[in-house]
XYZ file of C-alpha atoms in Angstrom:
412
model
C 46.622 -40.993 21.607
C 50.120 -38.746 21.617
C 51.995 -42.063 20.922
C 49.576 -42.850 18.543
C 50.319 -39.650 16.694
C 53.845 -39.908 17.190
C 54.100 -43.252 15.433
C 52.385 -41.700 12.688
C 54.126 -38.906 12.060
C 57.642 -41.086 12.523
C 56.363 -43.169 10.054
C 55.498 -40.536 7.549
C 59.265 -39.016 8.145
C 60.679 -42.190 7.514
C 58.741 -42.585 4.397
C 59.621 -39.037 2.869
C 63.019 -39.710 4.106
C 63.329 -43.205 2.710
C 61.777 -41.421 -0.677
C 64.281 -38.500 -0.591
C 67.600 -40.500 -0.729
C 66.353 -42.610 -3.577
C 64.820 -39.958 -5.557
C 68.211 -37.713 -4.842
C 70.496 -40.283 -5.506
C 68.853 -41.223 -8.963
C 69.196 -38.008 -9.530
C 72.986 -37.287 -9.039
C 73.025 -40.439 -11.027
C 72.003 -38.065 -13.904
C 72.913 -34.804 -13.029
C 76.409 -36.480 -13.657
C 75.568 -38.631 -16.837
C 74.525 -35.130 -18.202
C 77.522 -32.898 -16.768
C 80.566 -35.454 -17.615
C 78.833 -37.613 -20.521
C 78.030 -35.950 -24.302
C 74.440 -34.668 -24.620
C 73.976 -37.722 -26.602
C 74.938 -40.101 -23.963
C 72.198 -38.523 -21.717
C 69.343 -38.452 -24.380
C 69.970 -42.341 -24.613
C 69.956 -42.456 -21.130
C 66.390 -40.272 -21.081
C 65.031 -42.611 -24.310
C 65.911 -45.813 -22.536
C 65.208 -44.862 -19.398
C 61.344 -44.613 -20.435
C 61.879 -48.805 -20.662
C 62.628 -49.061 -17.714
C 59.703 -46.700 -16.556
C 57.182 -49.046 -18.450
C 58.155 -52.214 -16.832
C 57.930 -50.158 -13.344
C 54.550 -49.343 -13.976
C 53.258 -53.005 -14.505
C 55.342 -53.823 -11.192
C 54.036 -51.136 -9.380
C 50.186 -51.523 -10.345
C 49.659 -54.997 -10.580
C 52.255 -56.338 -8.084
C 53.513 -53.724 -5.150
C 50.174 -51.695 -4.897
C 47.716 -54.533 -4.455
C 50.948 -56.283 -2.243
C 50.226 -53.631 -0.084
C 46.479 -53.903 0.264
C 45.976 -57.343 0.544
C 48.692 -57.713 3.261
C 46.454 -55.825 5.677
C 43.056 -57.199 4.516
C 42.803 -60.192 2.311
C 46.000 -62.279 2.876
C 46.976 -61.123 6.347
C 46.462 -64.721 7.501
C 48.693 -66.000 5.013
C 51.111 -63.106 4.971
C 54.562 -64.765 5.034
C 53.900 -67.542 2.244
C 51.973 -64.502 0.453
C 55.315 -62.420 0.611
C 57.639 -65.528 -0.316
C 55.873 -66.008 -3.250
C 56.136 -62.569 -3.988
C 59.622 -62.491 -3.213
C 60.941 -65.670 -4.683
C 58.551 -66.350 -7.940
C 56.730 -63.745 -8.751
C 59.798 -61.240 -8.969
C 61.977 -63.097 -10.229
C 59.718 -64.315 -13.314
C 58.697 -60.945 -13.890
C 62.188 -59.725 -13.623
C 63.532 -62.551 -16.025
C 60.691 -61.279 -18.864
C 61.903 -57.914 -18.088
C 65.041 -58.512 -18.902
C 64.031 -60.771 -22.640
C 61.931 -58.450 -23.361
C 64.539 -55.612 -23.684
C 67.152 -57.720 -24.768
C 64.743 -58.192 -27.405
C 64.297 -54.863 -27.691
C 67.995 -54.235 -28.156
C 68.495 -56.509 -30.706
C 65.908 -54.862 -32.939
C 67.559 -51.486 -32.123
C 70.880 -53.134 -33.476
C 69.198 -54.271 -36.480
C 67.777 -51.010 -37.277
C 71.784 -49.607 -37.011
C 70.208 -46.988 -33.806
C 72.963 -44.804 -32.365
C 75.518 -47.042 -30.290
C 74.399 -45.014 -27.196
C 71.030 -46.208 -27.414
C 71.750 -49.550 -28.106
C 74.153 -49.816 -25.038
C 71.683 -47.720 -22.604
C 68.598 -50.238 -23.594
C 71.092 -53.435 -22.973
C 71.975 -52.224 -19.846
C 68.769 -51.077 -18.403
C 67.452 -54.420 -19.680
C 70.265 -56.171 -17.374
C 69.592 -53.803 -13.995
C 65.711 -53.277 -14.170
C 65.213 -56.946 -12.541
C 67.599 -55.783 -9.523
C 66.129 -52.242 -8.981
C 62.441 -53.483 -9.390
C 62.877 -56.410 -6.466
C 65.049 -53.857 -4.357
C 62.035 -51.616 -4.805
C 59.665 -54.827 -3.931
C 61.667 -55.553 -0.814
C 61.642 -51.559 0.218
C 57.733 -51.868 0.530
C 57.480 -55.084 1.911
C 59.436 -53.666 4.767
C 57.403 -50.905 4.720
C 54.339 -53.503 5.588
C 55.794 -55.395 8.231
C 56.735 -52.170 10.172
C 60.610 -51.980 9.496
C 60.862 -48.562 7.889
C 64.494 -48.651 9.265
C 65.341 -51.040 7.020
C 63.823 -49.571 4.253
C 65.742 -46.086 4.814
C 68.739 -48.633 5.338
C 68.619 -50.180 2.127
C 67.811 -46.788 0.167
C 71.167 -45.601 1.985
C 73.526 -48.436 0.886
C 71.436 -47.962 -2.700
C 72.845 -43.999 -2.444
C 76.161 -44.678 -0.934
C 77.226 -47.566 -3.031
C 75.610 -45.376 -6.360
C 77.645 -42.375 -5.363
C 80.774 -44.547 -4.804
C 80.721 -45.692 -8.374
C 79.872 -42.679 -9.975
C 82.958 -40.860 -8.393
C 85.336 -44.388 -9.654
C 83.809 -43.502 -13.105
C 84.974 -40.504 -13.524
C 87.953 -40.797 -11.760
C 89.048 -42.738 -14.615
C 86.878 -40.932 -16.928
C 84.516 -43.646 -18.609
C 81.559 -42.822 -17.183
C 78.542 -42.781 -19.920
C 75.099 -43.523 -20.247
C 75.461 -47.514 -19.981
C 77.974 -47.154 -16.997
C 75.811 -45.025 -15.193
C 72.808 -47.571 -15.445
C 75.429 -50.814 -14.675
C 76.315 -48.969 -11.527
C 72.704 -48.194 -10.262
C 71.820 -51.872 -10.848
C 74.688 -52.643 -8.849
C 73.813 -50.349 -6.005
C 70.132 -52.246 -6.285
C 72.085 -55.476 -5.551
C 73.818 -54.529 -2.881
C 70.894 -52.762 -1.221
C 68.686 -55.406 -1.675
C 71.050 -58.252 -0.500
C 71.040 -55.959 2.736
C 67.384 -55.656 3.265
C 66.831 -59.439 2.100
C 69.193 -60.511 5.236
C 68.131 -58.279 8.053
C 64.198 -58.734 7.291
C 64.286 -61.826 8.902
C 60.906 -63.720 8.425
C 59.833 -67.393 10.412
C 59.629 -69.856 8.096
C 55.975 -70.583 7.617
C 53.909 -74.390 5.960
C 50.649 -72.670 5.272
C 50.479 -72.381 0.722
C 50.350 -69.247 -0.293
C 47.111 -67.733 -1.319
C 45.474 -70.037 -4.535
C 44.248 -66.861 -6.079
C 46.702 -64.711 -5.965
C 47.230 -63.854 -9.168
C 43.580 -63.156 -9.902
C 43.274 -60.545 -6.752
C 46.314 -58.952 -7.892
C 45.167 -58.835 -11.628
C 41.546 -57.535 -10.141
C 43.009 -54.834 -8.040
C 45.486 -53.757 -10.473
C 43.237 -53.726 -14.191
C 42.080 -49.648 -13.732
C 45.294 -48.264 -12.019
C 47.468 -50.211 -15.002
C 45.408 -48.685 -17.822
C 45.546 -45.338 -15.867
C 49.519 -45.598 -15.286
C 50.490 -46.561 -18.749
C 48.564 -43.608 -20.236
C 50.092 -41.446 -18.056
C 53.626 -42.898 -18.851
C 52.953 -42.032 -22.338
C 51.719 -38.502 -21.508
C 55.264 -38.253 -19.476
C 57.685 -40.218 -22.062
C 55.868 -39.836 -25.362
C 57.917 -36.347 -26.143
C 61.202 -38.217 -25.362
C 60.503 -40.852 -27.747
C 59.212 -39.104 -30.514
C 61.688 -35.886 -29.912
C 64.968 -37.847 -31.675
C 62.596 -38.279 -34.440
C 63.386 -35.431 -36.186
C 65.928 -33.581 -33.705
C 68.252 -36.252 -32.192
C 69.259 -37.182 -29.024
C 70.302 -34.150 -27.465
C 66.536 -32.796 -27.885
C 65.502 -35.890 -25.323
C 69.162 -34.919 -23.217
C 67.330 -31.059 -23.168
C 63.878 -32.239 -22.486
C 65.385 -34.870 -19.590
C 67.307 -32.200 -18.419
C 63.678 -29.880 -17.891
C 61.524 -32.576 -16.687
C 64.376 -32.620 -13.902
C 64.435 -29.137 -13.258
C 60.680 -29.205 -11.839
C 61.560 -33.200 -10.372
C 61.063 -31.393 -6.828
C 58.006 -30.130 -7.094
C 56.355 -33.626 -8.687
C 58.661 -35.401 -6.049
C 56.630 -33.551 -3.013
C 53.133 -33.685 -4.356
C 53.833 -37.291 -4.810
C 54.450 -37.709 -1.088
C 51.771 -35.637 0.104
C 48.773 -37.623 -2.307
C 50.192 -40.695 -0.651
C 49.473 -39.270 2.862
C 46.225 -37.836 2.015
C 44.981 -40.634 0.330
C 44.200 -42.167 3.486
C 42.770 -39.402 4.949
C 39.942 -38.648 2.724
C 39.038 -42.313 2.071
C 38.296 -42.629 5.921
C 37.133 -39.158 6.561
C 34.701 -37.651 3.819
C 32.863 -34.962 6.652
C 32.146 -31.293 5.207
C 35.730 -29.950 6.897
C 37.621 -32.695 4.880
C 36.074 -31.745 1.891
C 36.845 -27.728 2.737
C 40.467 -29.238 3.299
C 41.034 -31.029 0.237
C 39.473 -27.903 -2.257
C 41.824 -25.709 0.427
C 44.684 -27.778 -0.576
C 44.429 -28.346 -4.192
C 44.509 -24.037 -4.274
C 47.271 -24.068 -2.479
C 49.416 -26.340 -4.155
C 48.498 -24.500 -7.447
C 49.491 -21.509 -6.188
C 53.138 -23.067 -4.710
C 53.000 -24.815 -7.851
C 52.585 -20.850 -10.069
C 55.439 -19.528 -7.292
C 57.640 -22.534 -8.046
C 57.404 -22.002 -11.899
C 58.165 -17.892 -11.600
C 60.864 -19.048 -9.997
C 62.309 -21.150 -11.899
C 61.470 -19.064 -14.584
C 63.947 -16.820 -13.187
C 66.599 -18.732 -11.963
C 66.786 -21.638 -14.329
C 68.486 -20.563 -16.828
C 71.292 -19.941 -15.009
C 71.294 -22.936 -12.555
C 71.009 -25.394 -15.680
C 74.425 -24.138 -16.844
C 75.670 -24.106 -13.350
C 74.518 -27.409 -12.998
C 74.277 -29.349 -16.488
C 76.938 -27.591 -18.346
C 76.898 -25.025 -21.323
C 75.592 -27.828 -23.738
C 71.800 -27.136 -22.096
C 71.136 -23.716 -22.095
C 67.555 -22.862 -22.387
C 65.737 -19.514 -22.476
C 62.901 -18.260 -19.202
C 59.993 -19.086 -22.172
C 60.942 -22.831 -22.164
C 61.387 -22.855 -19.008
C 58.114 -21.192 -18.181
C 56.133 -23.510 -20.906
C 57.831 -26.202 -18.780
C 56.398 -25.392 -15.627
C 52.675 -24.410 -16.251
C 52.481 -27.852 -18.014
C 53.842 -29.182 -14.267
C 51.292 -27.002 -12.575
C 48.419 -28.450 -14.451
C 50.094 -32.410 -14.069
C 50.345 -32.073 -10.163
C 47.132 -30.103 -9.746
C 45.331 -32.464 -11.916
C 46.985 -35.474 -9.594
C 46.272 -33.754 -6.245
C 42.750 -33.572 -7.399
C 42.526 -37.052 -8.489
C 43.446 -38.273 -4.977
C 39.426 -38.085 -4.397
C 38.483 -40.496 -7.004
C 40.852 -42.959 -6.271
C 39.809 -42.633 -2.621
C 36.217 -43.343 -3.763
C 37.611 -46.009 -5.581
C 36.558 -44.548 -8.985
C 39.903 -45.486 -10.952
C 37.893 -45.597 -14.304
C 37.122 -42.409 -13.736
C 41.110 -41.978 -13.535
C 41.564 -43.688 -16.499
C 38.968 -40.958 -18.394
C 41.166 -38.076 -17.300
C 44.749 -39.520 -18.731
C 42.661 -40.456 -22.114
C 41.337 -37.024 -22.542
C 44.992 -35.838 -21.541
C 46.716 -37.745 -24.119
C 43.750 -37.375 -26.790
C 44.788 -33.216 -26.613
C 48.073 -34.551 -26.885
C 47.987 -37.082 -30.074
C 45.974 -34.378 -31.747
C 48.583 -31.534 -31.709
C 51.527 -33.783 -31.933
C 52.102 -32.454 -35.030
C 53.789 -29.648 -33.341
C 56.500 -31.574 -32.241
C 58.025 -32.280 -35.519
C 57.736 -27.861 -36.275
C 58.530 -26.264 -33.440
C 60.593 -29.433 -31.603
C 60.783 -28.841 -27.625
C 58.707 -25.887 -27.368
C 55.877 -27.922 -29.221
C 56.496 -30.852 -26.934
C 55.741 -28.415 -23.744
C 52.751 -27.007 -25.407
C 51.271 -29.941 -26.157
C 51.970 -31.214 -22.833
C 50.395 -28.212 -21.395
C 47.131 -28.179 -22.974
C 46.564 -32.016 -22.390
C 47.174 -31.282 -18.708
C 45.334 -28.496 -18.595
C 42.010 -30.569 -20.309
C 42.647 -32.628 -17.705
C 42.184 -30.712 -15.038
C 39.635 -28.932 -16.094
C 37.689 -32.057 -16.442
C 38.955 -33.637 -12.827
C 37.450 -30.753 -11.693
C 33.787 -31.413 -12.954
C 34.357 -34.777 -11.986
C 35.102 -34.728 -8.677
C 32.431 -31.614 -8.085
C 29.476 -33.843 -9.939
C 30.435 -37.441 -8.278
C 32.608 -37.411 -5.656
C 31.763 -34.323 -3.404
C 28.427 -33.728 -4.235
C 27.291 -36.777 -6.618
């Protein structure tokens, strides 16, 4: 039973630690962007990068998610010619439409004569999403056969090889948004070349699965709608922001959104572990636990925004230069919208264990319905209405999670 427990909790350490280099390096990978580029260069990089967000939500919903389900249940018996198919036609085809599809993209944005920036930020995140989206593939496949070392292995030669080329850049000071993405889809290469040739796998005759691609489509129908209204609730500001204020609004939106990163970052990690618990426990304590939780990560989530709050406004300068200074109320706005998003998400955790996605789906369409009907805002009162309406659409939502889960999850 201890080694049991010990293998558990190992394997939750590697997979916060495996989760902490990438989410820190990508991070560095803007903080820098921001700090050494113009304000401009970074709001292309935060309009683009919202591509690149998209295409990871169709990958992560209808490809890794179900990958990782089916590889302990349906296709277990078949799991290496399941995983080379994966590996060597799925991900590549998707990564090849990827790829037209912003080119495509790019081409309209040239027509259109968009800022240079953005032009050159869309190309090149058209170029690297293929390589980060199979190094991501190959990080949870290793994750499934057991070899969270290599999956912490290949986030560190991502990180490493990332920071490497960041510090070239502006040694010989031409690092901008497009240079920054080259360089991450670089670092993807390298780190999935390294995971690709120590996950050694037999070679194996059995076909892979005939239905594949209906399971996967099955699994993945509710969590895709779900995802891709919450990417707009996330990404719609940024898009809609250079409307009417330019770039730099997106560059000082990006540069809040990252501000509260840590506090999304952990809640993330700790849904993922509880997910499991409360789909194979539902007894009375569990349920005490999970309404115990939720308050206290609204509360953290209240101490992290006074915080901030207080402290933001100078660390953003510290950090991001003198080009984003923003006042405590922005910053403030900022984080009760976050408090609502990750209390609303912690909740959530209970439908999906019931496997009641449509439910999920209900709760990002009354979110984004608050949202389209007071986007309006935006164009008056620019950032400050893109954080209010943000706010109130999370705070629908969780309003309504909350009757949800009370009237058919816990006592339904």
């Amino acid at each position: 039973m201890k080694l049991t427990t010990d293998v558990t909790r190992s394997s939750a350490l590697a997979a916060v630690l495996d989760q902490a280099i990438y989410a820190a390096t990508n991070l560095l990978l803007q903080v820098g962007i921001a700090r050494f580029a113009p304000p401009e260069e970074f709001g292309a990089f935060a309009v683009t990068s919202t591509f690149f967000l998209a295409a990871a939500v169709i990958h992560q919903t209808c490809i890794v998610e179900p990958m990782f389900v089916f590889s302990a249940q349906r296709f277990r018996a078949q799991i290496a010619s399941y995983h080379r198919r994966l590996v060597y036609t799925w991900s590549l085809a998707f990564g090849a439409g990827v790829a037209a599809t912003g080119l495509s993209l790019a081409l309209i944005a040239i027509i259109l004569q968009s800022p240079p920036p953005l032009t050159k930020s869309l190309i090149a995140f058209s170029l690297t999403s293929p390589a980060l989206l199979y190094f991501w593939l190959l990080r949870r496949i290793a994750f499934v056969l057991g070899r969270l070392d290599l999956a912490v292995l290949g986030g560190t030669v991502y990180g490493i090889a990332l920071i490497l080329g960041l510090g070239l850049a502006w040694k010989l000071a031409v690092l901008s948004s497009s240079v920054g993405i080259a360089l991450s889809g670089i670092a993807a290469v390298l780190a999935a070349c390294t995971i690709a040739t120590l996950l050694k796998r037999p070679m194996s005759a059995e076909c892979s699965p005939p239905d594949m691609l209906y399971q996967h489509l099955r699994y993945g129908r509710w969590a895709f709608g779900s995802e891709v209204v919450n990417w707009l609730i996330s990404n719609g500001p940024l898009l809609i922001l250079p409307l009417w204020f330019g770039l730099t609004a997106s560059a000082t939106f990006r540069v809040l959104i990252l501000l509260f990163m840590p506090l999304q970052q952990i809640t993330a990690a700790l849904n993922t572990l509880y997910l499991r618990k409360i789909a194979s426990d539902k007894s009375t304590r569990t349920v005490r636990h999970f309404w115990l939780q939720a308050s206290l990560l609204f509360l953290a989530a209240c101490i992290y925004t006074i915080a901030a709050s207080l402290a933001g406004p100078h660390l953003l300068l510290l950090i991001f230069g003198n080009e984003y200074s923003l006042d405590s109320g922005s910053i403030w706005l900022a984080g009760a919208g976050v408090t609502f998003f990750v209390t609303t998400q912690n909740l959530l955790v209970a439908l999906r264990a019931n496997e009641r996605s449509s439910l999920v789906l209900a709760v990002h369409l009354i979110a984004i319905s608050a949202m389209l009907l007071l986007t309006p805002l935006v164009a008056t009162y620019g950032i400050v209405g893109a954080l209010s309406i943000q706010t109130i659409g999370w705070a629908c939502a969780m309003v309504a999670t909350i009757y949800l889960v009370l009237k058919t999850t816990l006592y339904g």
